[in-house]
Amino acid sequence: MKPDLEQIIKAMTLEEKAALSIGADFWSTTPIERLGVPEVICSDGPHGVRRMTDPHSSEGKSLPATAFPTASCAASTWNQDLIEREGEALGEECNAFGIDVLLGPGVCMKRSPLCGRNFEYFSEDPFLAGKLAASWIKGLQRKGTGASIKHYAVNNQEFHRMFVDAQLDERTLREIYLTAFEIAVKEAHPWTVMCSYNRVNGAYASENHKLLTEILKDEWGFEGFVVSDWGAVHDRVAALKAGLDLEMPGSQPARMREIVAAVKDGSLDEAVLDEAVRRILRIAFKSKEKRKNKSYSQVEHHALAREIASEGIVLLKNAGILPFKGVKSVAVIGRTALKPFFEGGGSSNVKPSEIDIPMDALEEVAPQVSFTQVQGYPENREEQPNLIKEAVAAAKAADVALLMLALPQWDESEGYDRPDLNLTAHQISLIKAVAKAQPKTVVVINSGAPMAMCDWIDAVPAVLQAGMFGQGGASPLADILFGRLNPSGKLAETYPIKLEDTPAFLNWPGENGVVRYGEGLFIGYRYYDAKKMPVQFPFGHGLSYTTFVYGEPKLSKQSMKADDTLTVSIDVTNTGKMAGKEAVQLYVHPLQSKLARPVKELKGFAKLSLEPGETKTAEIKLSRRAFAYYHPAHKDWVVDDGKFELLIGASSVDIRARAEVTVVENKKLSLPLHKESTLRDWYANPKGKPIIEAFMAKVAATQLPTEAKPESEREPIEIFMNLMIPDMPLRDVLQFMKPDPKHSAQEVLEGMLARVKK
Ligand code: BGC
């Protein structure tokens, strides 16, 4: 029988309500035994369950669990099914560990490749991040564990993350920084949303009524509870009023007293507290609803971790050297061959249940090959020439050299950002020296974010981004190197040539507690596209050992009402000799727009698995939002009537097919006219148009230059006026013209505005 939440709320004392809205301890909410209200136990994710020995305490060690590839690597799979299966597996482990809410996924945008936590986030693209997050959440919650999508919102750096004020315009907020949350909330209904530490346009995320209540709850219909990031609440009562339901961690007796006092003195409406309580109760009971498995197959989960890595590893460059063929000896250089670098630092750090070692995997895949392993570089940033000497000798003596590189362990972590995009100075010297001694050198990088490669990439014939590939990443890596597996990972973020090229470079990481998002909508490929700038590797890039040929796209309609759905189908054929997978990407390029828009934006993707010679059809559906942008004046998503080009390709720059569709908006929106509306605004407004036309015909025709005159006959002053006038407010035009001797310009304008309102 479903508990009657309203009865429970009625029966609760004020103190019990206040206690429920603040954690009982580090990880759990306050149970109320006399009313049968269970606790909700949380644990860190997102790519593994970090269950502490005591699930109520932050002390002690974490128990072993499957360490899946981090979000940065998982996103490179572009495979929603795989991510959903990861969610399910995590859900099973949560059940076994007695966890009700897993703190993930992380969907913050990769505004700059420097952000220390980028490895925990999916992408620089909100659509890709939102879709993958939705799959993850659906899988997890299917098993009876809730997700806590984080960190809401505009949390894109670690520097001063506890207080920095992220300042951005409304369009950028909506189109870039909220979209992934919006997709996941609407499609997958996460049980909880975790607010971030930072401020957004002046107000802490934890006290941000616009973000928590107006947008998340009222506009998107979020029904779960909002939990604070651990320690993100400053003023508990203000946070409650803004829509922050649960403060974590607890316990905090003083805070509870503040809530009770505020209700008693009337400064906090008890209904506000009741609403927070209602939301927490809903999830608390829900978390105990499903019969939960108490065990899971570690072997199967390890295999799944491997499978995700097998599609998350990205072959960035290959000048014909991979896969290794007829190779008899390999010099394996780098400590990560023995001690894999598979996850980042901070709260998402999981103790793996087991771990595959790259050296072992290589020897298993290629038993006929003789492998020599040397350290190559130290654990830290020191330069040790002797290690380089040793590596060069090993590389010279072998048929090929395999350089396995990762930054010092704590360089990629929660809590701080990277200072630059470089490998260590020692590692760069190592690559150069080894490549000189052995032209057949393959570089494998394990990192959670892009590295600058311009200093050394031309010296080596192949580079693989193996990512933070989780506990099972070693075997797929070995399989890819020796051709047992065809790489299919594609970058979910752009790899810039150098730090100075990156969109946020001039506004990073802010100062005096403020960071301005000056690049606006233009992050990631949106920036490089707009500036026509070369990059090291574009968004969506990843090589294969086979070749794919794209056919002609078919559209379910050539022209559509914006509220319809368009289906785009395209055949893809594997024309090579090896089975492979291809992530087909669809970008929308608006051919007209009233406001500035990115050149193109990802609006659909599909991953196909193809045997040699096989053809399959990728089917991608596009609905209104694929064509829309957020109009701050309308406070809504709008579509400008007209043509849109659909670009279908193997990466954001490798476009293989194009088609055009005409989209017509159903409801016509027009901006209200006001005292500062320009002539252009008047003409664009259906009610204003006849009024301004009549005015022009009668009064202005005698005074203003007319566009009817051919340009060659116009005086320079007329050309100048023609350029200037349309964007001048009508108010100012009237000032200059004095159209009516009996009335002031202001009176004439007010008369015209009154007629519009009629
Ligand atoms: C992190 C969250 C994490 C929480 C609990 C915070 O510092 O920002 O991502 O879930 O701690 O460990």
GROMACS .gro file of C-alpha atoms in nm, residues 485-487 544-546 548 574 576-581 609-612:
model
   18
  485LEU     CA    1   3.925  -0.520  -3.212
  486ASN     CA    2   3.836  -0.232  -3.439
  487PRO     CA    3   3.838   0.105  -3.262
  544SER     CA    4   3.862   0.295  -3.764
  545TYR     CA    5   4.049   0.009  -3.930
  546THR     CA    6   3.769  -0.018  -4.181
  548PHE     CA    7   3.236   0.347  -4.406
  574ASN     CA    8   3.116  -0.102  -4.425
  576GLY     CA    9   3.645  -0.246  -4.563
  577LYS     CA   10   3.761  -0.588  -4.455
  578MET     CA   11   3.701  -0.571  -4.083
  579ALA     CA   12   3.381  -0.556  -3.881
  580GLY     CA   13   3.342  -0.215  -3.720
  581LYS     CA   14   3.117   0.038  -3.555
  609SER     CA   15   2.764  -0.210  -3.594
  610LEU     CA   16   2.857  -0.338  -3.939
  611GLU     CA   17   3.015  -0.655  -4.075
  612PRO     CA   18   3.238  -0.616  -4.382
   0.00000   0.00000   0.00000
